[in-house]
Tab-separated table of C-alpha atoms and ligand atoms in Angstrom:
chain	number	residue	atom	x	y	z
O	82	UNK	CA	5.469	31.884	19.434
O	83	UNK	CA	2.097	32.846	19.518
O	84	UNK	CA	0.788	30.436	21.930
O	85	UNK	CA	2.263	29.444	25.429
O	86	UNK	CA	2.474	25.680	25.170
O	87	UNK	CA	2.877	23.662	28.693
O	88	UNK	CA	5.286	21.471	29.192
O	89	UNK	CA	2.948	19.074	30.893
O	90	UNK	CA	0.460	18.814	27.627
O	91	UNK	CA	0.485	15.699	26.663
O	92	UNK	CA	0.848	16.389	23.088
O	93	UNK	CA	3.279	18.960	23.658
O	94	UNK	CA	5.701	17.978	20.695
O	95	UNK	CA	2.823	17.932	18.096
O	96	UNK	CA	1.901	21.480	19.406
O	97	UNK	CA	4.968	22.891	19.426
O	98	UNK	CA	5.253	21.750	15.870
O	99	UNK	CA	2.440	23.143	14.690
O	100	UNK	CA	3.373	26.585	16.284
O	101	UNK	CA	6.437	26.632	14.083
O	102	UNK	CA	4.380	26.120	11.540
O	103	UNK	CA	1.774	28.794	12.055
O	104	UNK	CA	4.895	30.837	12.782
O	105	UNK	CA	6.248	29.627	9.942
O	106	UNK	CA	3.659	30.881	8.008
O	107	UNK	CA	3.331	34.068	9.590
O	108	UNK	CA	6.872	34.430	8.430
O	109	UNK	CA	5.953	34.157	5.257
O	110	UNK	CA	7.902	30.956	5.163
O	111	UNK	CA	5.343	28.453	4.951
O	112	UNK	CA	2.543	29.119	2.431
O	113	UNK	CA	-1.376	28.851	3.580
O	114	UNK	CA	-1.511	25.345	2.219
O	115	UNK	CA	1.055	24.223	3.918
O	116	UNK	CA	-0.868	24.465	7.362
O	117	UNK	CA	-3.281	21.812	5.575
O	118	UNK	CA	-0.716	19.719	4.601
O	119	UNK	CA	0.686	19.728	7.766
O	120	UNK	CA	-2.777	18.776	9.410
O	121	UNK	CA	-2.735	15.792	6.558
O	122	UNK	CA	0.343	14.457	7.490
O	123	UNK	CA	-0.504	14.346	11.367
O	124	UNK	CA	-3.750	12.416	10.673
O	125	UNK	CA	-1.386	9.552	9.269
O	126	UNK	CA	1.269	10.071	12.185
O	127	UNK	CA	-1.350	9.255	14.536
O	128	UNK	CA	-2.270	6.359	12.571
O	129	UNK	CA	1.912	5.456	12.456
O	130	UNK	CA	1.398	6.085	16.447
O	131	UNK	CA	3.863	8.887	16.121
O	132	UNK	CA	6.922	6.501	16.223
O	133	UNK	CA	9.488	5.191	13.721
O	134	UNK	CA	8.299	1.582	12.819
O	135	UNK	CA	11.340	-0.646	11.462
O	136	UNK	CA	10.073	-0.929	8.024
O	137	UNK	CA	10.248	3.178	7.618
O	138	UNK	CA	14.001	2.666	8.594
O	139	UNK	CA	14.391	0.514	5.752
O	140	UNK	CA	12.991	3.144	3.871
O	141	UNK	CA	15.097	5.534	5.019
O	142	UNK	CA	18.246	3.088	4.759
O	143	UNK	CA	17.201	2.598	0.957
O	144	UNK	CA	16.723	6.498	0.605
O	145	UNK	CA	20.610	7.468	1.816
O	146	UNK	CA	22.027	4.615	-0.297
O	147	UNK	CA	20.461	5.721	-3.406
O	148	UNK	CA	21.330	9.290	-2.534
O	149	UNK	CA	25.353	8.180	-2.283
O	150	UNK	CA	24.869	6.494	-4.894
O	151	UNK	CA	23.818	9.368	-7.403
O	152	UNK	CA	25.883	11.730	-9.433
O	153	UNK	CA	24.540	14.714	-8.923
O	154	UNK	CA	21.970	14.863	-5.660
O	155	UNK	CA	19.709	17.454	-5.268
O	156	UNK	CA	17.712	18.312	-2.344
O	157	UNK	CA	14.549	19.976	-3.052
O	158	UNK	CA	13.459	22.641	-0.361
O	159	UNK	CA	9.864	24.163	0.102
O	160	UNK	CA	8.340	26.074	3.830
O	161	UNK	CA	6.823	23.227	5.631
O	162	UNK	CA	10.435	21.413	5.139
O	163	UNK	CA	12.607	24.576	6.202
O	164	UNK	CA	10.291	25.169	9.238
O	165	UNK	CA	10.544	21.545	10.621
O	166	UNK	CA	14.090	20.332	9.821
O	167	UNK	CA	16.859	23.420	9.000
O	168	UNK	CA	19.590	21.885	10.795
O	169	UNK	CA	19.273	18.216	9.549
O	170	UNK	CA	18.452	18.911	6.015
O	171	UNK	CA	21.842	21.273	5.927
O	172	UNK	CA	23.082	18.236	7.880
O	173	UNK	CA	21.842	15.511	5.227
O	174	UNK	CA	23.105	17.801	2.279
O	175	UNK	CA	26.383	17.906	3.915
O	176	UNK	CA	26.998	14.226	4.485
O	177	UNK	CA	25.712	12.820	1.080
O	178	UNK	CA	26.857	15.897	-1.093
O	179	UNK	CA	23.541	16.801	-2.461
O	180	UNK	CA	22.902	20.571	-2.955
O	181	UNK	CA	19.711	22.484	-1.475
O	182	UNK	CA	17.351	23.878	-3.950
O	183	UNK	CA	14.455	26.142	-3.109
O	184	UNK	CA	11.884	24.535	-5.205
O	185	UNK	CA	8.504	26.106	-4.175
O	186	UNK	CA	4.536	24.862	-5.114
O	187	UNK	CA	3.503	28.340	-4.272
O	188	UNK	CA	6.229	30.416	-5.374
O	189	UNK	CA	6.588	34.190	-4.079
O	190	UNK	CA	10.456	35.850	-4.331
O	191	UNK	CA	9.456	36.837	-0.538
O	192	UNK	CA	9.406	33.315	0.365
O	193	UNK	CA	12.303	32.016	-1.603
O	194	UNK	CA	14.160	35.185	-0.110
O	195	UNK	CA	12.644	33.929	3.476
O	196	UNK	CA	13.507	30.059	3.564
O	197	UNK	CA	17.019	31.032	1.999
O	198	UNK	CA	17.523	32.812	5.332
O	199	UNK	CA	16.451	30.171	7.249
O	200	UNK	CA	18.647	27.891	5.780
O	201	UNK	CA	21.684	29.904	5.689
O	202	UNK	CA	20.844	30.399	9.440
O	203	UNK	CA	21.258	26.593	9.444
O	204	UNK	CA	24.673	26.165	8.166
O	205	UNK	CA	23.672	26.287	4.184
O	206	UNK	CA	26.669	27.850	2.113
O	207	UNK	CA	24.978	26.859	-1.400
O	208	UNK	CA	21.499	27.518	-2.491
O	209	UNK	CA	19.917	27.025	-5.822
O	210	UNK	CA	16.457	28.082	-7.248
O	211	UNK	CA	16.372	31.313	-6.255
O	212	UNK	CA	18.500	33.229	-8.925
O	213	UNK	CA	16.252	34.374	-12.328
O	214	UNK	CA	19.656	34.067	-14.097
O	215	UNK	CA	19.676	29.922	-13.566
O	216	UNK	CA	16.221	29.425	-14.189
O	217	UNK	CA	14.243	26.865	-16.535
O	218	UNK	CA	11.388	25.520	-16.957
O	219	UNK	CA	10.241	21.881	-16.766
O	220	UNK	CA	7.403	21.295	-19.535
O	221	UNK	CA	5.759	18.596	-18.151
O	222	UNK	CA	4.406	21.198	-15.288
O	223	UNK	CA	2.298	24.406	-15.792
O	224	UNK	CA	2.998	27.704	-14.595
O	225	UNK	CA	5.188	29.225	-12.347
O	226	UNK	CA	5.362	25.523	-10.594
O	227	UNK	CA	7.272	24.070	-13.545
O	228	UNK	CA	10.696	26.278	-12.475
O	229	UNK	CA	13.511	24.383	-11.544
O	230	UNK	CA	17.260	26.225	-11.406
O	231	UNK	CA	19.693	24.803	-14.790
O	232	UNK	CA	22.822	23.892	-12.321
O	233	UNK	CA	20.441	21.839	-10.196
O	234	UNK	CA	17.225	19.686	-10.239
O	235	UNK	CA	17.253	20.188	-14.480
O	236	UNK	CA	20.380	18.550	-14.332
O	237	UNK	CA	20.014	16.153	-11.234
O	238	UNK	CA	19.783	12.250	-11.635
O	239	UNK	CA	17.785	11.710	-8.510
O	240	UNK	CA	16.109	14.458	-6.202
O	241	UNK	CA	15.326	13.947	-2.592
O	242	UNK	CA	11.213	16.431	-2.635
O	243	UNK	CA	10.330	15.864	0.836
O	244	UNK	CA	6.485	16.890	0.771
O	245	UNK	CA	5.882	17.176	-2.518
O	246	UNK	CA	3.245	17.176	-4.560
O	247	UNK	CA	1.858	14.546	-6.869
O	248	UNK	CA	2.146	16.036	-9.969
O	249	UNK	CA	5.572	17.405	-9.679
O	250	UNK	CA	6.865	14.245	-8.198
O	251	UNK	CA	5.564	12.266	-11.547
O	252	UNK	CA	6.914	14.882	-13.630
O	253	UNK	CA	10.206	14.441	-12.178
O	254	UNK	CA	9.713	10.771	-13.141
O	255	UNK	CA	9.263	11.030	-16.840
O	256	UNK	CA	12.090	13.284	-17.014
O	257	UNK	CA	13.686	9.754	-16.177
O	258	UNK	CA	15.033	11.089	-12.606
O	259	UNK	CA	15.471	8.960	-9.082
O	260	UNK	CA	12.852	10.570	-6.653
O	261	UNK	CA	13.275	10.104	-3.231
O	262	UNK	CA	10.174	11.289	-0.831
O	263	UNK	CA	9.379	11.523	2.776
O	264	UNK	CA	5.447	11.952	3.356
O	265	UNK	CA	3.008	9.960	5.936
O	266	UNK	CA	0.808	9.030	3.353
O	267	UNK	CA	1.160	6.217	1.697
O	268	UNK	CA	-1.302	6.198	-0.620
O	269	UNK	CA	-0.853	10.136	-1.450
O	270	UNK	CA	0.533	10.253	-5.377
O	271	UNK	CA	3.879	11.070	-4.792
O	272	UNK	CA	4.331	8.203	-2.332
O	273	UNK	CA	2.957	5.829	-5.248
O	274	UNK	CA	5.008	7.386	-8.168
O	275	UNK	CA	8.320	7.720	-6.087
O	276	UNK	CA	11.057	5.467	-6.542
O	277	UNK	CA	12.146	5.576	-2.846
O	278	UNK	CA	9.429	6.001	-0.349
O	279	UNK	CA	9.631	7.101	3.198
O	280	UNK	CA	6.407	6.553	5.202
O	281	UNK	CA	7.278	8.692	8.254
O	282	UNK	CA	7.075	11.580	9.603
O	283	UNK	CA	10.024	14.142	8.172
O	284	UNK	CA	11.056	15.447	11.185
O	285	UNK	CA	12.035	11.660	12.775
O	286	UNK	CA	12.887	10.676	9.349
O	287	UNK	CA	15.380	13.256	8.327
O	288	UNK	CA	17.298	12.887	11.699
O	289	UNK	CA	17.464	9.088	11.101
O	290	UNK	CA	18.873	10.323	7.435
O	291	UNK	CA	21.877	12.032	8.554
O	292	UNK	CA	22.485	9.139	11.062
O	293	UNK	CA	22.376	6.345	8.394
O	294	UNK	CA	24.384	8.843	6.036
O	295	UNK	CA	26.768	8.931	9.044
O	296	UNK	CA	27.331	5.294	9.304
O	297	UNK	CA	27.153	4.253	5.694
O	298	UNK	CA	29.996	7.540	5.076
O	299	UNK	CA	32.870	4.920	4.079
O	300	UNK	CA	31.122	2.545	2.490
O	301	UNK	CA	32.682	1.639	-1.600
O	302	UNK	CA	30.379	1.725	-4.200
O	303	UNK	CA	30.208	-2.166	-4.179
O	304	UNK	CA	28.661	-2.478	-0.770
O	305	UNK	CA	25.958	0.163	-1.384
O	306	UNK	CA	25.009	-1.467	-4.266
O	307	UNK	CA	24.835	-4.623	-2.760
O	308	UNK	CA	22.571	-3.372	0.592
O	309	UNK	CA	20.305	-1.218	-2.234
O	310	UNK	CA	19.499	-4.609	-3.478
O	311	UNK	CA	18.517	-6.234	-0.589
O	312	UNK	CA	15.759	-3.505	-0.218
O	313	UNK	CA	12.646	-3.098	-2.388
O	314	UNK	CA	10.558	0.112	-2.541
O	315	UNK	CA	7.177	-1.240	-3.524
O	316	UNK	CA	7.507	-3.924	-0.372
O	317	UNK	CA	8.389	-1.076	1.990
O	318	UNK	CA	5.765	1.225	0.946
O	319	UNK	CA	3.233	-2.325	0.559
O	320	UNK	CA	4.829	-3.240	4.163
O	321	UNK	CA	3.399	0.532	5.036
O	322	UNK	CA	0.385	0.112	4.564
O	323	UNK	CA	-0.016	-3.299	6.228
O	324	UNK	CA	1.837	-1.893	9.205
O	325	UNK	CA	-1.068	0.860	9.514
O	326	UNK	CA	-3.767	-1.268	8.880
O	327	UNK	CA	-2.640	-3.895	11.431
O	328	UNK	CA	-2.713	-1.626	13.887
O	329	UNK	CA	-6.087	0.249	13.347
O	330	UNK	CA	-7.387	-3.863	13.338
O	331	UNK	CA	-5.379	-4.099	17.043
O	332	UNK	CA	-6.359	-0.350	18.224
O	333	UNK	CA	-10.224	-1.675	17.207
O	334	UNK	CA	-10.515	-4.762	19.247
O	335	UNK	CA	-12.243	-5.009	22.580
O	336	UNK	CA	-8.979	-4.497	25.071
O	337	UNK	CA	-8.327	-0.855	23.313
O	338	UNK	CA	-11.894	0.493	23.138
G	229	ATP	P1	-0.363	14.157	-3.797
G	229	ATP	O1	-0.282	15.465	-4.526
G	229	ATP	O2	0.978	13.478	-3.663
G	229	ATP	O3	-1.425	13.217	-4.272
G	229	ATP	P2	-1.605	15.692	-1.614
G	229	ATP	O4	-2.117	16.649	-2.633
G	229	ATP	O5	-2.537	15.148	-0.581
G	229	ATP	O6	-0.785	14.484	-2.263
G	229	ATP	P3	0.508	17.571	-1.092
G	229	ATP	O7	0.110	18.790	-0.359
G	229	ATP	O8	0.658	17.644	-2.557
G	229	ATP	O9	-0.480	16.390	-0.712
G	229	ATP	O10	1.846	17.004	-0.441
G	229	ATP	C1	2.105	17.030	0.940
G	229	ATP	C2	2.229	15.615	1.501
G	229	ATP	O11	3.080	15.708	2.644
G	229	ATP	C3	0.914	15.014	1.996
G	229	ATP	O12	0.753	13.700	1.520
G	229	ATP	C4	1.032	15.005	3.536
G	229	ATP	O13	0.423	13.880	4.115
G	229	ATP	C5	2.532	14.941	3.711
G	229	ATP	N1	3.039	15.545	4.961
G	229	ATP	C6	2.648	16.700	5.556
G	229	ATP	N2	3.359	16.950	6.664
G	229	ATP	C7	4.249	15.936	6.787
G	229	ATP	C8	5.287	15.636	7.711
G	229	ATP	N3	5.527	16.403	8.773
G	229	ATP	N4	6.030	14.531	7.502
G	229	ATP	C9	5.785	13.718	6.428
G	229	ATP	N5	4.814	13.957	5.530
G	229	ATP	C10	4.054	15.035	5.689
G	230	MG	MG1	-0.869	17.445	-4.130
């Protein structure tokens, strides 16, 4: 750690979070734009108030459903995501049978080589995008951001990219996958394009994952299907936005200012 956080701050969790991610990126694990993204996402937490509202854990509910109800699952992995949620991602993978794939915006062999550490450190045994050999390209995406590994995302039906970014998110889409995303804003493009939407904050959100994963574990086909359809995407992420505008309206009256 580079900085000696007290215990006593009152925003100790958000600064010990964004110590692992300067560490992070120190580590090479988290690239220089992920420290903005980071400061992004806490902009909206605030807004959230730094909790789980209920609608986000429909959200969530509708993400682990969709993800046991896929054929082939794929969990797409980038520095911000290994820095803040190893264990539970491994976790997640584990519990719905979805495999982790490095799958990188800024993509250097010394970070793929890093956050592969950090997730074997984590419990990983299987770990795709980072062998040349299983390589391709996607051609709706340019350059080097367009790689995605052949036994993995090319071949996934629905991808869980936590923190992704617009344009890869809607490419996924035309290929005609399921995307599943976790990011605070609502209105960013991948929350829009998506076709499951978390509005929360992945660290809260990914624990809650595992949880629901946990409980829904012996559930037939028939029941998931029938909970998936009591649950809409565009009203949860709609229900998102209301929930954060109601409460900037309640934060901005008289008793709060
Ligand atoms: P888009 O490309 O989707 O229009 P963008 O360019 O603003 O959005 P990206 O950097 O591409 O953003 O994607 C990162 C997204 O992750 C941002 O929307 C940011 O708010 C969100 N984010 C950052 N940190 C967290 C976090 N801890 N939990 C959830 N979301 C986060
Ligand atoms: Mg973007």
């Amino acid at each position: 750690m580079t900085l000696e956080v007290p215990k006593d701050h009152p925003r100790y969790e958000s600064l010990i979070t964004r110590e692992k991610i300067i560490e992070g990126m120190h580590q090479k694990i988290v690239a220089e734009a992920g420290l903005i993204a980071h400061g992004r996402g806490e902009a909206f937490d605030y807004i959230l108030g730094e909790s789980t509202p209920s609608f986000a854990l429909h959200q969530e509910k509708l993400a682990v459903i969709t993800l046991l109800l896929a054929d082939h699952p794929i969990i797409s992995i980038n520095g911000n995501v290994a820095v803040l949620c190893p264990q539970e991602i491994v976790q997640l993978s584990q519990k719905v049978n979805a495999t982790l794939e490095i799958n990188l915006f800024y993509r250097t062999q010394e970070r793929e080589e890093a956050i592969e550490r950090v997730l074997k450190g984590a419990g990983a045994q299987e770990i795709y995008g980072i062998d040349p050999k299983t390589q391709e390209s996607i051609p709706e995406i340019s350059h080097q951001r367009r790689i995605v590994d052949s036994r993995g995302i090319a071949l996934s039906d629905c991808v869980f990219v936590p923190l992704e970014d617009g344009d890869r998110t809607m490419a996924l889409k035309k290929l005609g996958k399921q995307v599943v995303t976790v990011d605070l804003n609502p209105l960013s493009r991948t929350s829009l394009a998506a076709s499951v939407s978390i509005t929360n904050n992945i660290i809260r959100a990914v624990a809650e994952m595992v949880a629901f994963a946990e409980e829904f574990e012996n559930l037939s086909i028939q029941e998931l299907e029938i909970m998936k359809k009591q649950l809409n995407n565009k009203k949860l992420l709609q229900e998102a936005l209301k929930f954060m505008s109601s409460r900037l309206e309640e934060l901005a009256s008289e008793k709060n200012i």
